[in-house]
């Protein structure tokens, strides 16, 4: 079930900007927005006003242009959450072309032991 937010708490817009821009390179997930008490109408307004643009379903970036490699990496991790960069994507100086490699828990892969 999706987090419905707490109507008694106002949306923490400053917290969103801090998390999105200062910590996550301009990328934020819907789940994180909901944790900051954003309601559906808040998220729609942020997209309409171009404070956010959809990069993956439920993941947003802070501009409408082409995302940087770092933003693509953050978006990949957030869309697959819980996840982490792996392989070449996890190297200190990864190639900025090609796919972003992420690792997810085995329980999410459908693999059977």
Short mmCIF file of N, CA, C and O in Angstrom, two decimals:
data_model
loop_
_atom_site.label_atom_id
_atom_site.label_comp_id
_atom_site.label_asym_id
_atom_site.label_seq_id
_atom_site.Cartn_x
_atom_site.Cartn_y
_atom_site.Cartn_z
N UNK A 1 0.84 -1.18 0.00
CA UNK A 1 0.00 0.00 0.00
C UNK A 1 0.88 1.24 0.00
O UNK A 1 1.87 1.33 0.70
N UNK A 2 0.51 2.23 -0.80
CA UNK A 2 1.30 3.43 -0.92
C UNK A 2 1.12 4.31 0.31
O UNK A 2 0.03 4.42 0.86
N UNK A 3 2.21 4.93 0.72
CA UNK A 3 2.20 5.87 1.85
C UNK A 3 1.30 7.04 1.48
O UNK A 3 1.43 7.64 0.44
N UNK A 4 0.37 7.37 2.31
CA UNK A 4 -0.59 8.41 1.98
C UNK A 4 -0.18 9.79 2.48
O UNK A 4 -0.85 10.76 2.22
N UNK A 5 0.93 9.90 3.19
CA UNK A 5 1.33 11.18 3.74
C UNK A 5 0.51 11.51 4.97
O UNK A 5 -0.48 10.87 5.27
N UNK A 6 0.94 12.47 5.70
CA UNK A 6 0.24 12.89 6.91
C UNK A 6 -0.34 14.27 6.66
O UNK A 6 0.38 15.26 6.58
N UNK A 7 -1.65 14.35 6.50
CA UNK A 7 -2.31 15.60 6.17
C UNK A 7 -2.08 16.67 7.23
O UNK A 7 -2.21 17.85 6.96
N UNK A 8 -1.72 16.27 8.45
CA UNK A 8 -1.50 17.23 9.52
C UNK A 8 -0.13 17.90 9.40
O UNK A 8 0.09 18.94 9.98
N UNK A 9 0.79 17.29 8.69
CA UNK A 9 2.14 17.82 8.53
C UNK A 9 2.23 18.55 7.19
O UNK A 9 1.84 18.01 6.16
N UNK A 10 2.77 19.76 7.16
CA UNK A 10 2.94 20.45 5.87
C UNK A 10 4.10 19.82 5.10
O UNK A 10 5.03 19.27 5.67
N UNK A 11 4.00 19.92 3.80
CA UNK A 11 5.07 19.44 2.91
C UNK A 11 6.35 20.21 3.21
O UNK A 11 6.37 21.44 3.23
N UNK A 12 7.43 19.50 3.43
CA UNK A 12 8.73 20.09 3.74
C UNK A 12 9.47 20.40 2.44
O UNK A 12 10.35 19.66 2.02
N UNK A 13 9.11 21.50 1.79
CA UNK A 13 9.71 21.87 0.51
C UNK A 13 11.21 22.10 0.66
O UNK A 13 12.00 21.66 -0.19
N UNK A 14 11.63 22.78 1.72
CA UNK A 14 13.06 23.02 1.94
C UNK A 14 13.81 21.71 2.11
O UNK A 14 14.92 21.55 1.62
N UNK A 15 13.19 20.75 2.82
CA UNK A 15 13.80 19.43 2.98
C UNK A 15 13.93 18.72 1.64
O UNK A 15 14.92 18.03 1.38
N UNK A 16 12.94 18.89 0.77
CA UNK A 16 12.99 18.29 -0.57
C UNK A 16 14.16 18.87 -1.36
O UNK A 16 14.94 18.14 -1.95
N UNK A 17 14.30 20.18 -1.33
CA UNK A 17 15.38 20.83 -2.08
C UNK A 17 16.74 20.37 -1.54
O UNK A 17 17.65 20.05 -2.31
N UNK A 18 16.87 20.31 -0.22
CA UNK A 18 18.12 19.87 0.40
C UNK A 18 18.47 18.44 -0.02
O UNK A 18 19.59 18.16 -0.45
N UNK A 19 17.52 17.51 0.12
CA UNK A 19 17.75 16.12 -0.22
C UNK A 19 18.03 15.97 -1.71
O UNK A 19 19.01 15.35 -2.11
N UNK A 20 17.18 16.56 -2.52
CA UNK A 20 17.29 16.42 -3.98
C UNK A 20 18.58 17.04 -4.51
O UNK A 20 19.32 16.40 -5.25
N UNK A 21 18.87 18.27 -4.13
CA UNK A 21 19.96 19.00 -4.76
C UNK A 21 21.30 18.87 -4.05
O UNK A 21 22.33 18.77 -4.72
N UNK A 22 21.31 18.85 -2.73
CA UNK A 22 22.57 18.84 -2.00
C UNK A 22 23.08 17.43 -1.73
O UNK A 22 24.28 17.24 -1.56
N UNK A 23 22.19 16.45 -1.66
CA UNK A 23 22.61 15.10 -1.29
C UNK A 23 22.55 14.15 -2.47
O UNK A 23 23.45 13.34 -2.68
N UNK A 24 21.50 14.24 -3.30
CA UNK A 24 21.27 13.25 -4.34
C UNK A 24 21.44 13.80 -5.76
O UNK A 24 20.88 13.25 -6.71
N UNK A 25 22.20 14.84 -5.92
CA UNK A 25 22.56 15.31 -7.25
C UNK A 25 21.42 15.76 -8.12
O UNK A 25 21.50 15.71 -9.34
N UNK A 26 20.30 16.18 -7.53
CA UNK A 26 19.18 16.68 -8.30
C UNK A 26 18.08 15.66 -8.53
O UNK A 26 17.15 15.92 -9.30
N UNK A 27 18.14 14.50 -7.87
CA UNK A 27 17.18 13.41 -8.09
C UNK A 27 16.48 13.07 -6.78
O UNK A 27 17.10 13.08 -5.71
N UNK A 28 15.18 12.76 -6.87
CA UNK A 28 14.40 12.38 -5.69
C UNK A 28 13.30 11.42 -6.10
O UNK A 28 12.83 11.46 -7.25
N UNK A 29 12.90 10.54 -5.20
CA UNK A 29 11.84 9.58 -5.52
C UNK A 29 10.51 10.01 -4.91
O UNK A 29 10.46 10.81 -3.96
N UNK A 30 9.45 9.48 -5.45
CA UNK A 30 8.11 9.72 -4.92
C UNK A 30 8.03 9.28 -3.45
O UNK A 30 7.46 9.98 -2.62
N UNK A 31 8.64 8.15 -3.13
CA UNK A 31 8.64 7.66 -1.76
C UNK A 31 9.28 8.68 -0.82
O UNK A 31 8.78 8.97 0.26
N UNK A 32 10.39 9.26 -1.26
CA UNK A 32 11.06 10.27 -0.44
C UNK A 32 10.20 11.52 -0.30
O UNK A 32 10.15 12.12 0.77
N UNK A 33 9.54 11.91 -1.38
CA UNK A 33 8.64 13.06 -1.30
C UNK A 33 7.52 12.80 -0.31
O UNK A 33 7.16 13.67 0.50
N UNK A 34 6.97 11.59 -0.34
CA UNK A 34 5.89 11.24 0.59
C UNK A 34 6.41 11.27 2.03
O UNK A 34 5.70 11.69 2.94
N UNK A 35 7.66 10.82 2.23
CA UNK A 35 8.25 10.88 3.57
C UNK A 35 8.41 12.32 4.07
O UNK A 35 8.46 12.56 5.28
N UNK A 36 8.48 13.26 3.12
CA UNK A 36 8.55 14.68 3.46
C UNK A 36 7.16 15.32 3.50
O UNK A 36 7.02 16.53 3.47
N UNK A 37 6.13 14.46 3.55
CA UNK A 37 4.73 14.86 3.68
C UNK A 37 4.13 15.48 2.42
O UNK A 37 3.14 16.20 2.50
N UNK A 38 4.72 15.21 1.25
CA UNK A 38 4.12 15.69 0.00
C UNK A 38 2.88 14.87 -0.30
O UNK A 38 2.88 13.65 -0.19
N UNK A 39 1.83 15.55 -0.66
CA UNK A 39 0.60 14.92 -1.12
C UNK A 39 0.65 14.83 -2.64
O UNK A 39 1.49 15.46 -3.28
N UNK A 40 -0.27 14.06 -3.23
CA UNK A 40 -0.31 13.92 -4.68
C UNK A 40 -0.38 15.27 -5.37
O UNK A 40 0.30 15.50 -6.38
N UNK A 41 -1.19 16.18 -4.84
CA UNK A 41 -1.32 17.50 -5.47
C UNK A 41 -0.03 18.29 -5.40
O UNK A 41 0.28 19.07 -6.30
N UNK A 42 0.77 18.10 -4.33
CA UNK A 42 2.08 18.77 -4.23
C UNK A 42 3.00 18.28 -5.34
O UNK A 42 3.68 19.07 -5.99
N UNK A 43 3.03 16.96 -5.54
CA UNK A 43 3.91 16.37 -6.56
C UNK A 43 3.47 16.83 -7.96
O UNK A 43 4.31 17.21 -8.78
N UNK A 44 2.16 16.82 -8.22
CA UNK A 44 1.66 17.31 -9.52
C UNK A 44 2.06 18.76 -9.74
O UNK A 44 2.46 19.15 -10.84
N UNK A 45 1.96 19.59 -8.70
CA UNK A 45 2.33 21.01 -8.81
C UNK A 45 3.82 21.16 -9.11
O UNK A 45 4.22 21.97 -9.95
N UNK A 46 4.67 20.39 -8.42
CA UNK A 46 6.11 20.46 -8.65
C UNK A 46 6.46 20.09 -10.09
O UNK A 46 7.33 20.72 -10.71
N UNK A 47 5.77 19.09 -10.64
CA UNK A 47 6.00 18.70 -12.03
C UNK A 47 5.46 19.79 -12.97
O UNK A 47 6.14 20.19 -13.93
N UNK A 48 4.28 20.27 -12.71
CA UNK A 48 3.66 21.31 -13.54
C UNK A 48 4.52 22.57 -13.57
O UNK A 48 4.70 23.20 -14.62
N UNK A 49 5.11 22.94 -12.43
CA UNK A 49 5.96 24.13 -12.34
C UNK A 49 7.40 23.87 -12.74
O UNK A 49 8.25 24.75 -12.62
N UNK A 50 7.68 22.66 -13.18
CA UNK A 50 9.01 22.23 -13.66
C UNK A 50 10.09 22.30 -12.59
O UNK A 50 11.26 22.45 -12.90
N UNK A 51 9.67 22.19 -11.32
CA UNK A 51 10.66 21.99 -10.26
C UNK A 51 11.14 20.54 -10.29
O UNK A 51 12.22 20.23 -9.82
N UNK A 52 10.28 19.67 -10.82
CA UNK A 52 10.60 18.25 -10.98
C UNK A 52 10.19 17.82 -12.38
O UNK A 52 9.20 18.32 -12.92
N UNK A 53 10.94 16.87 -12.93
CA UNK A 53 10.58 16.24 -14.21
C UNK A 53 10.75 14.74 -14.02
O UNK A 53 11.69 14.29 -13.33
N UNK A 54 9.86 13.97 -14.60
CA UNK A 54 9.92 12.51 -14.47
C UNK A 54 11.12 11.98 -15.25
O UNK A 54 11.32 12.31 -16.42
N UNK A 55 11.96 11.18 -14.56
CA UNK A 55 13.09 10.51 -15.22
C UNK A 55 12.82 9.01 -15.32
O UNK A 55 13.25 8.37 -16.26
N UNK A 56 12.10 8.46 -14.37
CA UNK A 56 11.58 7.08 -14.35
C UNK A 56 10.24 7.17 -13.60
O UNK A 56 10.04 8.11 -12.84
N UNK A 57 9.37 6.18 -13.75
CA UNK A 57 8.14 6.21 -12.97
C UNK A 57 8.45 6.31 -11.47
O UNK A 57 9.21 5.51 -10.93
N UNK A 58 7.94 7.35 -10.82
CA UNK A 58 8.16 7.54 -9.40
C UNK A 58 9.51 8.13 -9.03
O UNK A 58 9.87 8.19 -7.86
N UNK A 59 10.28 8.58 -10.03
CA UNK A 59 11.59 9.20 -9.77
C UNK A 59 11.66 10.48 -10.61
O UNK A 59 11.28 10.50 -11.77
N UNK A 60 12.16 11.53 -9.97
CA UNK A 60 12.16 12.87 -10.58
C UNK A 60 13.54 13.48 -10.53
O UNK A 60 14.34 13.20 -9.64
N UNK A 61 13.80 14.38 -11.50
CA UNK A 61 15.04 15.14 -11.55
C UNK A 61 14.68 16.62 -11.54
O UNK A 61 13.54 16.99 -11.87
N UNK A 62 15.62 17.48 -11.19
CA UNK A 62 15.32 18.90 -10.98
C UNK A 62 15.45 19.77 -12.23
O UNK A 62 15.60 20.98 -12.13
N UNK A 63 15.35 19.19 -13.41
CA UNK A 63 15.39 19.96 -14.65
C UNK A 63 14.76 19.14 -15.77
O UNK A 63 14.47 17.96 -15.59
N UNK A 64 14.56 19.77 -16.92
CA UNK A 64 13.93 19.06 -18.04
C UNK A 64 14.92 18.70 -19.13
O UNK A 64 14.53 18.14 -20.15
N UNK A 65 16.21 18.97 -18.93
CA UNK A 65 17.22 18.63 -19.93
C UNK A 65 17.72 17.20 -19.78
O UNK A 65 17.13 16.38 -19.06
N UNK A 66 18.81 16.90 -20.47
CA UNK A 66 19.41 15.57 -20.38
C UNK A 66 20.06 15.38 -19.01
O UNK A 66 20.81 16.25 -18.55
N UNK A 67 19.80 14.25 -18.35
CA UNK A 67 20.42 14.02 -17.03
C UNK A 67 21.91 13.71 -17.17
O UNK A 67 22.35 13.13 -18.16
N UNK A 68 22.65 14.09 -16.15
CA UNK A 68 24.08 13.74 -16.09
C UNK A 68 24.21 12.26 -15.75
O UNK A 68 23.24 11.60 -15.36
N UNK A 69 25.42 11.73 -15.86
CA UNK A 69 25.64 10.33 -15.50
C UNK A 69 25.26 10.13 -14.02
O UNK A 69 24.60 9.15 -13.68
N UNK A 70 25.67 11.05 -13.16
CA UNK A 70 25.35 10.92 -11.74
C UNK A 70 23.85 10.91 -11.48
O UNK A 70 23.36 10.16 -10.64
N UNK A 71 23.11 11.74 -12.21
CA UNK A 71 21.66 11.74 -12.06
C UNK A 71 21.05 10.45 -12.58
O UNK A 71 20.11 9.92 -11.99
N UNK A 72 21.57 9.93 -13.68
CA UNK A 72 21.09 8.65 -14.19
C UNK A 72 21.35 7.54 -13.17
O UNK A 72 20.51 6.66 -12.96
N UNK A 73 22.52 7.58 -12.53
CA UNK A 73 22.87 6.56 -11.53
C UNK A 73 21.93 6.66 -10.32
O UNK A 73 21.41 5.64 -9.84
N UNK A 74 21.72 7.88 -9.80
CA UNK A 74 20.79 8.06 -8.68
C UNK A 74 19.40 7.56 -9.06
O UNK A 74 18.73 6.87 -8.28
N UNK A 75 18.94 7.92 -10.26
CA UNK A 75 17.61 7.52 -10.70
C UNK A 75 17.50 6.00 -10.79
O UNK A 75 16.48 5.42 -10.39
N UNK A 76 18.54 5.34 -11.28
CA UNK A 76 18.52 3.88 -11.39
C UNK A 76 18.41 3.23 -10.01
O UNK A 76 17.64 2.29 -9.81
N UNK A 77 19.17 3.73 -9.07
CA UNK A 77 19.12 3.19 -7.71
C UNK A 77 17.74 3.43 -7.09
O UNK A 77 17.15 2.52 -6.49
N UNK A 78 17.21 4.65 -7.25
CA UNK A 78 15.93 4.96 -6.63
C UNK A 78 14.77 4.21 -7.26
O UNK A 78 13.84 3.80 -6.57
N UNK A 79 14.78 4.01 -8.58
CA UNK A 79 13.68 3.29 -9.22
C UNK A 79 13.69 1.81 -8.84
O UNK A 79 12.65 1.17 -8.81
N UNK A 80 14.86 1.28 -8.51
CA UNK A 80 14.99 -0.14 -8.12
C UNK A 80 15.05 -0.33 -6.61
O UNK A 80 15.27 -1.44 -6.15
N UNK A 81 14.91 0.71 -5.85
CA UNK A 81 15.11 0.69 -4.39
C UNK A 81 14.40 -0.47 -3.72
O UNK A 81 13.27 -0.75 -4.06
N UNK A 82 15.04 -1.18 -2.76
CA UNK A 82 16.41 -0.99 -2.31
C UNK A 82 17.40 -1.55 -3.33
O UNK A 82 17.21 -2.65 -3.85
N UNK A 83 18.42 -0.78 -3.63
CA UNK A 83 19.40 -1.16 -4.65
C UNK A 83 20.69 -0.39 -4.40
O UNK A 83 20.73 0.55 -3.60
N UNK A 84 21.74 -0.80 -5.11
CA UNK A 84 23.03 -0.13 -5.04
C UNK A 84 23.71 -0.27 -6.39
O UNK A 84 23.46 -1.22 -7.13
N UNK A 85 24.60 0.67 -6.70
CA UNK A 85 25.39 0.54 -7.91
C UNK A 85 26.30 -0.66 -7.78
O UNK A 85 26.76 -1.00 -6.68
N UNK A 86 26.58 -1.31 -8.89
CA UNK A 86 27.46 -2.47 -8.89
C UNK A 86 28.26 -2.48 -10.18
O UNK A 86 28.03 -1.68 -11.08
N UNK A 87 29.21 -3.41 -10.27
CA UNK A 87 30.01 -3.56 -11.49
C UNK A 87 30.74 -2.29 -11.85
O UNK A 87 31.20 -1.55 -10.99
N UNK A 88 30.81 -2.01 -13.13
CA UNK A 88 31.53 -0.82 -13.60
C UNK A 88 30.90 0.47 -13.10
O UNK A 88 31.60 1.47 -12.96
N UNK A 89 29.62 0.45 -12.86
CA UNK A 89 28.96 1.67 -12.37
C UNK A 89 29.42 2.06 -10.97
O UNK A 89 29.28 3.22 -10.58
N UNK A 90 29.94 1.11 -10.21
CA UNK A 90 30.36 1.38 -8.83
C UNK A 90 31.83 1.80 -8.74
O UNK A 90 32.32 2.10 -7.65
N UNK A 91 32.53 1.83 -9.87
CA UNK A 91 33.93 2.23 -9.85
C UNK A 91 34.08 3.71 -9.54
O UNK A 91 33.17 4.50 -9.82
N UNK A 92 35.23 4.12 -8.98
CA UNK A 92 35.43 5.54 -8.66
C UNK A 92 35.27 6.47 -9.87
O UNK A 92 34.75 7.56 -9.75
N UNK A 93 35.70 6.03 -11.04
CA UNK A 93 35.55 6.84 -12.25
C UNK A 93 34.89 5.97 -13.32
O UNK A 93 35.53 5.51 -14.26
N UNK A 94 33.58 5.74 -13.19
CA UNK A 94 32.90 4.86 -14.15
C UNK A 94 32.82 5.49 -15.54
O UNK A 94 32.88 6.71 -15.68
N UNK A 95 32.70 4.64 -16.55
CA UNK A 95 32.45 5.13 -17.89
C UNK A 95 31.09 5.81 -17.89
O UNK A 95 30.13 5.28 -17.34
N UNK A 96 31.01 6.96 -18.50
CA UNK A 96 29.75 7.70 -18.46
C UNK A 96 28.84 7.37 -19.63
O UNK A 96 27.80 7.97 -19.80
N UNK A 97 29.21 6.37 -20.40
CA UNK A 97 28.32 5.88 -21.46
C UNK A 97 27.95 4.45 -21.14
O UNK A 97 28.65 3.78 -20.40
N UNK A 98 26.88 4.01 -21.71
CA UNK A 98 26.46 2.64 -21.47
C UNK A 98 25.49 2.53 -20.32
O UNK A 98 25.07 3.52 -19.73
N UNK A 99 25.12 1.30 -20.01
CA UNK A 99 24.10 1.08 -18.98
C UNK A 99 24.62 1.37 -17.57
O UNK A 99 25.81 1.28 -17.30
N UNK A 100 23.69 1.69 -16.71
CA UNK A 100 23.97 1.83 -15.27
C UNK A 100 23.66 0.46 -14.67
O UNK A 100 22.58 -0.08 -14.88
N UNK A 101 24.61 -0.11 -13.96
CA UNK A 101 24.43 -1.43 -13.35
C UNK A 101 24.02 -1.25 -11.88
O UNK A 101 24.69 -0.55 -11.13
N UNK A 102 22.90 -1.89 -11.50
CA UNK A 102 22.45 -1.86 -10.11
C UNK A 102 22.27 -3.28 -9.60
O UNK A 102 22.04 -4.21 -10.36
N UNK A 103 22.40 -3.41 -8.30
CA UNK A 103 22.22 -4.69 -7.62
C UNK A 103 21.00 -4.56 -6.72
O UNK A 103 20.84 -3.55 -6.03
N UNK A 104 20.14 -5.57 -6.76
CA UNK A 104 18.96 -5.60 -5.90
C UNK A 104 19.02 -6.86 -5.04
O UNK A 104 19.71 -7.82 -5.40
N UNK A 105 18.31 -6.89 -3.93
CA UNK A 105 18.32 -8.10 -3.09
C UNK A 105 17.82 -9.31 -3.88
O UNK A 105 16.95 -9.20 -4.74
N UNK A 106 18.39 -10.46 -3.60
CA UNK A 106 18.02 -11.69 -4.29
C UNK A 106 16.53 -11.98 -4.15
O UNK A 106 15.92 -12.55 -5.04
N UNK A 107 15.92 -11.55 -3.07
CA UNK A 107 14.49 -11.77 -2.87
C UNK A 107 13.65 -11.04 -3.92
O UNK A 107 12.51 -11.38 -4.14
N UNK A 108 14.23 -10.07 -4.61
CA UNK A 108 13.50 -9.32 -5.64
C UNK A 108 13.75 -9.85 -7.04
O UNK A 108 13.15 -9.39 -7.99
N UNK A 109 14.65 -10.80 -7.20
CA UNK A 109 15.01 -11.27 -8.53
C UNK A 109 14.15 -12.41 -9.03
O UNK A 109 14.19 -12.75 -10.20
N UNK A 110 13.43 -13.05 -8.15
CA UNK A 110 12.65 -14.22 -8.54
C UNK A 110 13.46 -15.49 -8.54
O UNK A 110 12.96 -16.55 -8.87
N UNK A 111 14.76 -15.40 -8.16
CA UNK A 111 15.61 -16.59 -8.11
C UNK A 111 15.16 -17.49 -6.97
O UNK A 111 14.71 -17.03 -5.91
N UNK A 112 15.24 -18.76 -7.19
CA UNK A 112 14.86 -19.73 -6.15
C UNK A 112 16.10 -20.52 -5.74
O UNK A 112 16.92 -20.87 -6.57
N UNK A 113 16.20 -20.79 -4.45
CA UNK A 113 17.35 -21.56 -3.95
C UNK A 113 16.91 -22.95 -3.55
O UNK A 113 15.78 -23.24 -3.36
#
